[in-house]
Short mmCIF file of C-alpha atoms and ligand atoms in Angstrom, two decimals:
data_model
loop_
_atom_site.label_atom_id
_atom_site.label_comp_id
_atom_site.label_asym_id
_atom_site.label_seq_id
_atom_site.Cartn_x
_atom_site.Cartn_y
_atom_site.Cartn_z
CA MET A 14 -53.36 37.59 -8.51
CA GLU A 15 -55.09 37.24 -11.85
CA GLU A 16 -56.97 34.45 -13.57
CA VAL A 17 -55.67 33.81 -17.09
CA ILE A 18 -56.72 31.55 -19.96
CA LYS A 19 -54.07 29.19 -21.29
CA ILE A 20 -54.49 27.58 -24.70
CA GLU A 21 -52.32 24.90 -26.25
CA GLY A 22 -52.51 25.47 -29.97
CA GLY A 23 -52.46 23.11 -32.89
CA HIS A 24 -55.44 20.89 -32.09
CA LYS A 25 -58.00 20.59 -34.87
CA LEU A 26 -61.53 21.51 -33.78
CA LYS A 27 -64.51 19.45 -34.87
CA GLY A 28 -68.18 19.24 -33.95
CA THR A 29 -71.17 21.49 -33.38
CA VAL A 30 -71.37 24.69 -31.37
CA ARG A 31 -74.62 26.48 -30.44
CA ILE A 32 -74.61 30.26 -30.51
CA SER A 33 -76.06 32.12 -27.52
CA GLY A 34 -78.44 35.08 -27.53
CA SER A 35 -77.05 38.38 -28.77
CA LYS A 36 -75.02 40.31 -26.21
CA ASN A 37 -75.66 43.69 -27.83
CA ALA A 38 -79.40 43.04 -28.00
CA THR A 39 -79.52 41.71 -24.43
CA VAL A 40 -77.77 44.70 -22.92
CA ALA A 41 -80.46 46.96 -24.41
CA LEU A 42 -83.41 44.63 -23.81
CA ILE A 43 -82.72 44.43 -20.07
CA PRO A 44 -82.96 48.22 -19.47
CA ALA A 45 -85.91 48.36 -21.92
CA ALA A 46 -87.81 45.87 -19.74
CA ILE A 47 -88.16 48.45 -16.95
CA LEU A 48 -90.62 50.39 -19.12
CA ALA A 49 -93.20 47.63 -18.59
CA ASN A 50 -95.81 47.67 -15.84
CA GLY A 51 -95.48 43.93 -15.28
CA PRO A 52 -92.94 41.08 -15.44
CA VAL A 53 -90.98 40.65 -18.68
CA THR A 54 -89.59 37.17 -19.39
CA VAL A 55 -86.51 37.14 -21.58
CA CYS A 56 -85.09 33.88 -22.95
CA ASP A 57 -81.81 32.89 -24.58
CA VAL A 58 -80.03 35.37 -22.31
CA PRO A 59 -76.28 34.80 -22.72
CA SER A 60 -74.32 33.88 -19.62
CA ILE A 61 -71.92 36.84 -19.68
CA SER A 62 -70.73 39.28 -17.05
CA ASP A 63 -72.44 42.26 -18.76
CA VAL A 64 -75.78 40.64 -17.84
CA ASP A 65 -74.58 40.29 -14.23
CA SER A 66 -73.63 43.98 -14.14
CA LEU A 67 -77.04 45.03 -15.54
CA SER A 68 -78.81 42.78 -13.03
CA VAL A 69 -76.93 44.55 -10.23
CA LEU A 70 -78.19 47.88 -11.56
CA LEU A 71 -81.77 46.59 -11.89
CA ARG A 72 -81.73 45.34 -8.29
CA ASP A 73 -80.32 48.69 -7.20
CA LEU A 74 -83.49 50.24 -8.65
CA GLY A 75 -85.69 47.78 -6.74
CA VAL A 76 -86.46 45.64 -9.82
CA ILE A 77 -86.89 41.92 -9.10
CA VAL A 78 -84.59 39.83 -11.31
CA ASP A 79 -85.47 36.18 -11.17
CA ILE A 80 -83.16 33.70 -12.91
CA ARG A 81 -85.61 30.96 -14.02
CA SER A 82 -83.20 28.65 -15.82
CA SER A 83 -79.71 28.80 -17.27
CA ASP A 84 -80.80 31.24 -19.98
CA CYS A 85 -84.19 32.65 -18.95
CA ILE A 86 -84.74 35.63 -16.67
CA VAL A 87 -87.84 37.37 -15.44
CA ILE A 88 -87.52 41.11 -14.87
CA ASP A 89 -90.29 42.51 -12.70
CA PRO A 90 -90.20 46.31 -12.46
CA THR A 91 -93.57 46.57 -10.68
CA LYS A 92 -92.06 47.87 -7.44
CA MET A 93 -89.07 49.75 -8.83
CA LYS A 94 -88.06 53.19 -7.58
CA ASN A 95 -86.07 55.71 -9.58
CA LYS A 96 -82.82 56.59 -7.85
CA PRO A 97 -79.36 57.77 -8.97
CA LEU A 98 -77.40 54.98 -10.65
CA VAL A 99 -74.03 55.55 -9.05
CA HIS A 100 -73.13 51.91 -8.47
CA GLU A 101 -69.67 50.89 -9.73
CA ALA A 102 -71.43 48.43 -12.11
CA VAL A 103 -72.29 51.43 -14.33
CA ASN A 104 -68.59 51.71 -15.19
CA LYS A 105 -68.27 48.09 -16.19
CA LEU A 106 -70.13 48.39 -19.47
CA ARG A 107 -71.05 50.90 -22.12
CA ALA A 108 -74.66 49.76 -22.29
CA SER A 109 -75.52 51.15 -18.87
CA TYR A 110 -76.31 54.28 -20.91
CA TYR A 111 -79.56 52.58 -21.96
CA PHE A 112 -80.91 53.36 -18.49
CA MET A 113 -80.87 57.02 -19.61
CA GLY A 114 -83.51 56.47 -22.29
CA ALA A 115 -85.51 53.98 -20.23
CA LEU A 116 -85.60 56.05 -17.01
CA LEU A 117 -86.19 59.32 -18.85
CA GLY A 118 -89.06 57.67 -20.73
CA LYS A 119 -90.60 56.15 -17.61
CA TYR A 120 -90.02 58.86 -14.99
CA GLY A 121 -88.88 61.97 -16.84
CA HIS A 122 -85.73 61.91 -14.71
CA CYS A 123 -82.45 60.00 -14.71
CA GLU A 124 -79.22 60.42 -12.79
CA ILE A 125 -76.36 58.16 -13.85
CA LEU A 126 -72.58 57.95 -13.76
CA MET A 127 -70.62 58.18 -17.02
CA PRO A 128 -70.95 54.71 -18.65
CA GLY A 129 -67.81 52.55 -19.05
CA GLY A 130 -67.06 49.79 -21.59
CA CYS A 131 -64.20 48.78 -23.88
CA TYR A 132 -61.73 51.53 -24.80
CA LEU A 133 -61.82 51.70 -28.60
CA GLY A 134 -60.74 55.33 -28.93
CA PRO A 135 -63.14 58.20 -28.18
CA ARG A 136 -66.77 57.04 -27.74
CA PRO A 137 -68.85 60.20 -27.30
CA ILE A 138 -72.58 60.07 -26.47
CA ASP A 139 -73.43 63.52 -27.83
CA LEU A 140 -76.03 62.11 -30.25
CA HIS A 141 -77.90 60.37 -27.42
CA LEU A 142 -77.97 63.61 -25.45
CA LYS A 143 -78.98 65.74 -28.45
CA GLY A 144 -81.84 63.32 -29.08
CA PHE A 145 -83.07 63.57 -25.47
CA GLU A 146 -82.81 67.38 -25.67
CA ALA A 147 -84.81 67.42 -28.89
CA LEU A 148 -87.54 65.51 -27.05
CA GLY A 149 -87.57 68.23 -24.38
CA ALA A 150 -85.08 67.04 -21.76
CA THR A 151 -82.56 69.26 -20.02
CA ILE A 152 -79.17 67.75 -19.27
CA ARG A 153 -76.57 68.63 -16.67
CA TYR A 154 -73.24 66.97 -15.96
CA GLU A 155 -72.27 67.29 -12.29
CA HIS A 156 -69.72 65.40 -10.20
CA GLY A 157 -69.25 62.68 -12.85
CA CYS A 158 -73.00 62.17 -13.25
CA TYR A 159 -75.43 62.96 -16.05
CA ILE A 160 -78.69 64.40 -14.73
CA LEU A 161 -81.54 64.31 -17.24
CA ASP A 162 -84.88 66.00 -16.58
CA ALA A 163 -88.05 66.30 -18.63
CA PRO A 164 -91.39 67.18 -17.06
CA GLU A 165 -92.84 66.26 -20.43
CA LEU A 166 -91.31 64.60 -23.51
CA VAL A 167 -92.75 65.70 -26.85
CA GLY A 168 -92.29 63.79 -30.10
CA THR A 169 -90.23 65.47 -32.80
CA LYS A 170 -88.04 64.77 -35.85
CA ILE A 171 -84.48 63.78 -34.96
CA TYR A 172 -81.74 63.41 -37.58
CA LEU A 173 -78.69 61.46 -36.40
CA ASP A 174 -75.44 62.84 -37.85
CA ILE A 175 -74.01 59.31 -37.52
CA ALA A 176 -76.14 56.16 -37.67
CA SER A 177 -75.36 55.28 -34.04
CA VAL A 178 -76.68 52.01 -32.61
CA GLY A 179 -76.73 53.29 -29.04
CA ALA A 180 -78.33 56.65 -29.87
CA THR A 181 -81.03 55.00 -32.01
CA ILE A 182 -82.02 52.57 -29.24
CA ASN A 183 -81.78 55.16 -26.46
CA ILE A 184 -83.95 57.71 -28.30
CA MET A 185 -86.44 54.97 -29.21
CA MET A 186 -86.83 54.08 -25.52
CA ALA A 187 -87.15 57.69 -24.37
CA ALA A 188 -89.75 58.37 -27.07
CA VAL A 189 -92.04 55.44 -26.23
CA HIS A 190 -94.15 57.68 -23.96
CA ALA A 191 -93.44 61.04 -25.64
CA LYS A 192 -96.47 63.05 -26.69
CA GLY A 193 -97.17 62.53 -30.40
CA ARG A 194 -94.84 61.14 -33.04
CA THR A 195 -91.04 60.91 -32.93
CA THR A 196 -89.15 60.24 -36.15
CA ILE A 197 -85.51 59.13 -36.09
CA GLU A 198 -83.85 59.78 -39.44
CA ASN A 199 -80.54 58.19 -40.42
CA ALA A 200 -81.27 55.60 -37.73
CA ALA A 201 -78.89 52.67 -37.35
CA LYS A 202 -80.19 49.45 -38.96
CA GLU A 203 -78.47 46.73 -36.90
CA PRO A 204 -80.54 43.59 -36.15
CA GLU A 205 -80.25 44.35 -32.41
CA ILE A 206 -82.34 47.50 -32.98
CA ILE A 207 -85.13 45.42 -34.51
CA ASP A 208 -84.97 43.09 -31.50
CA VAL A 209 -85.37 45.96 -29.03
CA ALA A 210 -88.24 47.47 -31.06
CA THR A 211 -89.89 44.04 -31.16
CA LEU A 212 -89.76 43.73 -27.37
CA LEU A 213 -91.10 47.27 -26.87
CA ASN A 214 -93.93 46.61 -29.35
CA LYS A 215 -94.81 43.35 -27.57
CA MET A 216 -95.15 45.47 -24.40
CA GLY A 217 -97.53 47.82 -26.20
CA ALA A 218 -95.29 50.47 -27.75
CA LYS A 219 -95.93 51.69 -31.31
CA ILE A 220 -92.63 51.60 -33.17
CA ARG A 221 -92.43 51.21 -36.94
CA GLY A 222 -89.49 51.03 -39.33
CA ALA A 223 -86.84 49.45 -37.08
CA GLY A 224 -84.22 47.93 -39.37
CA THR A 225 -84.59 50.80 -41.87
CA ASP A 226 -83.06 54.25 -41.63
CA VAL A 227 -86.33 55.92 -40.62
CA ILE A 228 -87.98 54.83 -37.38
CA THR A 229 -91.23 56.31 -36.13
CA ILE A 230 -92.48 56.05 -32.58
CA GLU A 231 -96.06 57.00 -31.73
CA GLY A 232 -96.08 57.86 -28.05
CA VAL A 233 -98.39 55.76 -25.87
CA ALA A 234 -99.71 56.36 -22.35
CA LYS A 235 -97.56 55.10 -19.45
CA ASP A 236 -100.10 52.61 -18.16
CA VAL A 237 -100.41 50.68 -21.43
CA LEU A 238 -97.03 48.93 -21.38
CA TYR A 239 -97.48 45.44 -19.93
CA GLY A 240 -95.20 42.47 -19.31
CA CYS A 241 -94.46 39.99 -22.10
CA PHE A 242 -92.25 37.11 -23.25
CA HIS A 243 -89.30 37.60 -25.56
CA GLU A 244 -86.64 35.37 -27.08
CA ILE A 245 -83.40 37.13 -27.95
CA ILE A 246 -81.93 36.85 -31.47
CA PRO A 247 -78.71 34.84 -31.88
CA ASP A 248 -75.45 36.70 -31.39
CA ARG A 249 -74.09 37.45 -34.87
CA ILE A 250 -70.70 38.49 -33.49
CA GLU A 251 -70.27 35.33 -31.41
CA ALA A 252 -71.37 33.33 -34.48
CA ALA A 253 -68.83 35.20 -36.61
CA THR A 254 -66.11 34.45 -34.07
CA TYR A 255 -66.83 30.70 -34.21
CA MET A 256 -66.96 30.82 -38.01
CA VAL A 257 -63.49 32.33 -38.04
CA ILE A 258 -62.38 29.71 -35.50
CA GLY A 259 -63.75 27.04 -37.84
CA ALA A 260 -61.83 28.52 -40.77
CA ALA A 261 -58.59 28.91 -38.78
CA ALA A 262 -58.51 25.82 -36.60
CA GLY A 263 -61.45 23.66 -37.62
CA GLU A 264 -61.61 20.46 -39.60
CA ASP A 265 -65.35 20.19 -39.80
CA MET A 266 -67.42 22.55 -37.66
CA VAL A 267 -71.13 23.32 -37.57
CA ILE A 268 -72.25 26.60 -36.04
CA GLU A 269 -75.93 26.46 -35.20
CA ASN A 270 -78.58 28.90 -34.01
CA ILE A 271 -77.54 31.66 -36.37
CA ILE A 272 -79.39 33.98 -38.75
CA PRO A 273 -77.20 33.80 -41.89
CA GLN A 274 -78.76 36.99 -43.33
CA HIS A 275 -77.16 38.90 -40.41
CA MET A 276 -73.73 37.74 -41.52
CA GLU A 277 -73.65 38.23 -45.28
CA SER A 278 -70.57 40.46 -45.28
CA LEU A 279 -68.48 37.94 -43.32
CA LEU A 280 -69.74 34.96 -45.32
CA SER A 281 -68.69 36.60 -48.56
CA LYS A 282 -65.24 37.55 -47.21
CA LEU A 283 -64.63 33.99 -45.96
CA THR A 284 -65.67 32.60 -49.33
CA GLU A 285 -63.36 35.10 -51.05
CA MET A 286 -60.51 33.87 -48.84
CA GLY A 287 -61.10 30.30 -49.94
CA VAL A 288 -62.92 28.95 -46.89
CA GLU A 289 -65.32 26.16 -47.82
CA LEU A 290 -68.68 26.63 -46.20
CA ASP A 291 -72.25 25.49 -46.56
CA VAL A 292 -74.97 27.84 -45.36
CA LYS A 293 -78.27 26.36 -44.15
CA VAL A 294 -81.42 28.09 -42.83
CA ASP A 295 -80.12 28.51 -39.27
CA SER A 296 -76.63 27.05 -39.30
CA VAL A 297 -73.40 27.10 -41.24
CA HIS A 298 -71.05 24.22 -41.85
CA ILE A 299 -67.41 25.29 -42.04
CA LYS A 300 -65.77 22.46 -43.94
CA GLY A 301 -62.24 23.82 -43.84
CA LYS A 302 -60.05 25.84 -46.13
CA LYS A 303 -58.61 25.34 -49.55
CA GLU A 304 -54.84 24.76 -49.67
CA LYS A 305 -53.90 28.45 -49.51
CA LEU A 306 -56.00 31.20 -47.94
CA LYS A 307 -56.21 34.34 -50.06
CA PRO A 308 -55.72 37.80 -48.52
CA VAL A 309 -58.73 40.15 -48.49
CA ASP A 310 -59.32 43.83 -47.81
CA ILE A 311 -61.90 44.79 -45.20
CA LYS A 312 -63.58 48.13 -44.55
CA THR A 313 -65.77 48.30 -41.47
CA LEU A 314 -69.12 50.05 -41.94
CA PRO A 315 -72.49 50.32 -40.20
CA TYR A 316 -74.82 47.33 -40.80
CA PRO A 317 -75.23 45.74 -43.30
CA GLY A 318 -71.56 46.57 -43.99
CA PHE A 319 -68.71 44.63 -42.47
CA ALA A 320 -69.08 44.87 -38.65
CA THR A 321 -66.29 46.53 -36.70
CA ASP A 322 -66.76 43.90 -33.98
CA ILE A 323 -65.75 41.14 -36.43
CA GLN A 324 -62.71 42.94 -37.78
CA GLN A 325 -60.57 41.96 -34.79
CA PRO A 326 -61.35 38.21 -34.72
CA LEU A 327 -60.91 38.03 -38.51
CA THR A 328 -57.44 39.59 -38.27
CA ALA A 329 -56.21 36.41 -36.57
CA LEU A 330 -57.21 34.45 -39.70
CA LEU A 331 -55.71 37.06 -42.03
CA THR A 332 -52.26 36.33 -40.52
CA GLN A 333 -52.55 32.94 -42.24
CA ALA A 334 -53.47 34.25 -45.71
CA TYR A 335 -50.85 34.30 -48.49
CA GLY A 336 -50.20 37.97 -49.16
CA GLN A 337 -51.17 41.33 -47.72
CA SER A 338 -54.64 42.09 -46.35
CA ILE A 339 -55.68 45.62 -45.45
CA VAL A 340 -58.22 46.27 -42.71
CA THR A 341 -59.67 49.78 -42.65
CA GLU A 342 -61.66 50.81 -39.60
CA THR A 343 -64.19 53.59 -40.16
CA ILE A 344 -66.22 53.19 -36.94
CA TYR A 345 -63.51 53.15 -34.25
CA THR A 346 -60.30 54.28 -35.92
CA GLU A 347 -58.13 53.22 -32.95
CA ARG A 348 -59.52 49.67 -32.72
CA PHE A 349 -56.20 47.97 -33.52
CA LYS A 350 -54.68 47.01 -30.16
CA HIS A 351 -55.07 43.35 -31.11
CA CYS A 352 -52.49 43.85 -33.88
CA TYR A 353 -49.75 44.65 -31.36
CA GLU A 354 -50.70 41.58 -29.34
CA LEU A 355 -50.71 39.39 -32.48
CA ASN A 356 -47.21 40.66 -33.32
CA LYS A 357 -46.02 39.29 -29.94
CA MET A 358 -47.08 35.87 -31.27
CA GLY A 359 -45.15 36.26 -34.52
CA ALA A 360 -47.65 38.05 -36.75
CA ASN A 361 -46.46 40.69 -39.18
CA THR A 362 -48.94 43.55 -38.90
CA HIS A 363 -48.43 47.29 -39.30
CA VAL A 364 -50.96 49.76 -37.99
CA MET A 365 -51.31 53.02 -39.88
CA THR A 366 -54.54 54.42 -38.47
CA PRO A 367 -57.24 54.02 -39.74
CA SER A 368 -55.84 50.91 -41.45
CA ALA A 369 -53.75 47.90 -40.58
CA MET A 370 -51.66 45.89 -43.03
CA ILE A 371 -51.50 42.18 -42.28
CA ASN A 372 -48.75 40.32 -44.10
CA GLY A 373 -49.10 36.59 -44.22
CA PRO A 374 -48.73 33.80 -43.81
CA THR A 375 -46.78 33.91 -40.55
CA PRO A 376 -46.48 30.98 -38.18
CA LEU A 377 -47.74 32.00 -34.73
CA SER A 378 -46.20 30.82 -31.51
CA GLY A 379 -47.47 30.82 -27.93
CA ALA A 380 -46.75 33.99 -25.94
CA GLU A 381 -48.15 36.02 -23.06
CA VAL A 382 -50.71 38.44 -24.46
CA SER A 383 -53.40 40.74 -23.13
CA ALA A 384 -57.07 40.99 -24.07
CA THR A 385 -57.12 44.78 -24.22
CA ASP A 386 -60.83 44.76 -25.11
CA LEU A 387 -63.56 42.19 -25.75
CA ARG A 388 -63.01 41.47 -29.44
CA CYS A 389 -59.24 41.71 -29.07
CA GLY A 390 -59.72 38.84 -26.59
CA ALA A 391 -61.62 36.85 -29.22
CA CYS A 392 -58.87 37.52 -31.76
CA LEU A 393 -56.22 36.25 -29.33
CA VAL A 394 -58.20 33.09 -28.56
CA ILE A 395 -58.28 32.31 -32.30
CA ALA A 396 -54.57 33.06 -32.69
CA ALA A 397 -53.79 30.86 -29.67
CA LEU A 398 -55.77 27.95 -31.15
CA ILE A 399 -53.49 27.91 -34.21
CA ALA A 400 -50.24 28.88 -32.50
CA ASP A 401 -47.41 26.53 -31.79
CA GLY A 402 -47.17 25.97 -28.01
CA VAL A 403 -49.08 27.52 -25.13
CA THR A 404 -50.49 31.05 -25.13
CA THR A 405 -51.37 32.85 -21.92
CA ILE A 406 -54.18 35.40 -22.27
CA ARG A 407 -54.42 38.05 -19.56
CA ASN A 408 -57.26 40.46 -18.73
CA ILE A 409 -59.82 37.80 -19.56
CA TYR A 410 -62.59 39.74 -17.83
CA HIS A 411 -63.01 41.46 -21.18
CA ILE A 412 -63.73 38.10 -22.86
CA GLU A 413 -66.17 37.14 -20.10
CA ARG A 414 -68.16 40.31 -20.81
CA GLY A 415 -69.28 38.96 -24.17
CA TYR A 416 -68.65 35.25 -24.79
CA ALA A 417 -70.95 32.82 -22.98
CA HIS A 418 -69.37 29.54 -21.81
CA ILE A 419 -66.38 30.05 -24.09
CA ASP A 420 -64.21 27.45 -22.32
CA GLU A 421 -66.94 24.78 -22.42
CA LYS A 422 -67.83 25.48 -26.05
CA LEU A 423 -64.23 25.33 -27.26
CA LYS A 424 -63.31 22.29 -25.17
CA ALA A 425 -66.33 20.44 -26.54
CA LEU A 426 -64.90 21.11 -30.02
CA GLY A 427 -61.56 19.65 -29.00
CA ALA A 428 -59.57 22.69 -27.87
CA LYS A 429 -56.97 22.26 -25.15
CA MET A 430 -57.47 25.16 -22.79
CA TRP A 431 -57.54 25.76 -19.06
CA ARG A 432 -57.49 28.56 -16.52
CA GLU A 433 -54.74 29.36 -14.03
CA THR A 434 -54.29 31.97 -11.38
CA ILE A 435 -50.94 33.72 -11.71
N1 EPU B 522 -70.81 58.18 -32.03
C1 EPU B 522 -70.73 59.54 -31.82
N2 EPU B 522 -71.62 60.11 -30.96
C2 EPU B 522 -72.56 59.38 -30.32
C3 EPU B 522 -72.65 58.02 -30.54
C4 EPU B 522 -71.75 57.43 -31.40
O1 EPU B 522 -69.87 60.21 -32.37
O2 EPU B 522 -73.34 59.98 -29.56
C5 EPU B 522 -69.88 57.54 -32.96
C6 EPU B 522 -68.97 56.52 -32.26
O3 EPU B 522 -67.84 57.14 -31.68
C7 EPU B 522 -68.64 55.58 -33.38
C8 EPU B 522 -69.91 55.58 -34.22
O4 EPU B 522 -70.62 56.76 -33.86
O5 EPU B 522 -67.60 56.09 -34.14
C9 EPU B 522 -70.82 54.40 -34.03
O6 EPU B 522 -71.06 54.18 -32.65
P1 EPU B 522 -72.39 53.49 -32.11
O7 EPU B 522 -73.11 54.47 -31.26
O8 EPU B 522 -73.11 52.84 -33.23
O9 EPU B 522 -71.78 52.37 -31.15
P2 EPU B 522 -72.28 51.94 -29.74
O10 EPU B 522 -73.76 51.96 -29.69
O11 EPU B 522 -71.53 52.65 -28.67
C10 EPU B 522 -72.51 49.44 -30.39
C11 EPU B 522 -72.00 48.13 -29.85
C12 EPU B 522 -70.53 47.99 -30.18
C13 EPU B 522 -70.33 48.10 -31.69
C14 EPU B 522 -70.94 49.42 -32.22
C15 EPU B 522 -70.88 49.54 -33.71
C16 EPU B 522 -73.37 47.80 -27.90
C17 EPU B 522 -73.47 47.77 -26.42
N3 EPU B 522 -72.18 48.12 -28.41
O12 EPU B 522 -71.78 50.44 -29.72
O13 EPU B 522 -70.16 46.70 -29.75
O14 EPU B 522 -68.96 48.06 -31.99
O15 EPU B 522 -72.32 49.49 -31.80
O16 EPU B 522 -71.57 48.52 -34.32
O17 EPU B 522 -74.33 47.51 -28.59
C18 EPU B 522 -68.70 45.01 -29.04
O18 EPU B 522 -69.69 44.26 -29.01
O19 EPU B 522 -67.52 44.60 -28.90
C19 EPU B 522 -68.92 46.44 -29.23
C20 EPU B 522 -68.01 47.35 -28.96
#
């Protein structure tokens, strides 16, 4: 038995949608909170299953997780105990690897199963481990578990071969208590990294340069990190998804609680395609599209380049452009499973790794498709909203990992969708 999402396409969406807090910031902020010596209150927490999985792991460590309201949680690590994280929840998401940096920083020891997450091709964590080793940790891999040990962490200069989001955040957390100064060169610059550094600094850490490619962390004593309050930044990928929905299926849609500066690359591509939009300080009004959408070429790159996470949702819109669009993926070269699913709905896409050719416009029709990963799920929701007839989306647990209240938000805009158990 499996719960599926069914969407009847062809209904024009109209109205306002509020974007939730950033998933990729949240999944790092929650492990980061255990570095504090008092309760950390985090607000605008998205209601997604990744947060549930992390809460399970926190409780496993003896951390009190108190849900104060629909989007506010208090994480109190005062009585936590370090123990091996071998709970099955570790496998449910990639971000469980942030417990490596946080536990190594706090206790000098961490034992954790191999983290899970969406399959997007190989996703090594060698840069995280090299960073921990450079700080003085020893690492063993035994019986499916990473065991990290460091009687003392000492600040050093770390150059990342690839500007990895996860490695940057993980090293930053491990280095918070390292002796002296740690410098991360070629650091990733994503807004989520700034959000994590902001939380750690509110606790009492000394991190400078987050958001640039050189981050410095002056180690502080363990007893100086206290509890604090933090509001998570809006989710730029969820916002992007609703912007594409507005362009594909909307008549007049306002997407609010966004930081437009985080979305420049998408805004310019939508404009290039002929989507009419009006950007305000913290919202964007998608007015609709000109008669014919133009094809565009996309190349995914680290921030501030075009985000790999948006490439999949945008592909659904590219099937409606007049001509050929080429999407080139430089971050996860195998991130094209959505193309095969779109073809089941009538799209004309050809994958030639690391690119996909999307030939449009093609009418889409309802079919049974599978959300092979989170953003593939988002892509299929968009395709289903414009398809003729009913689309059945399977493996929706992927969508629930990253999109808060997606049914409610879309239904409020006028979508016809429901869930069934098949
Ligand atoms: N890489 C390595 N070695 C490492 C780490 C990364 O070779 O040790 C490579 C990866 O294989 C990839 C590139 O470096 O080719 C960039 O990976 P990065 O580490 O930046 O990705 P991540 O931290 O694992 C986060 C997001 C992803 C998002 C990427 C890229 C989280 C929890 N995940 O992953 O989000 O695609 O950054 O921006 O923050 C999603 O939200 O759907 C998602 C997959």
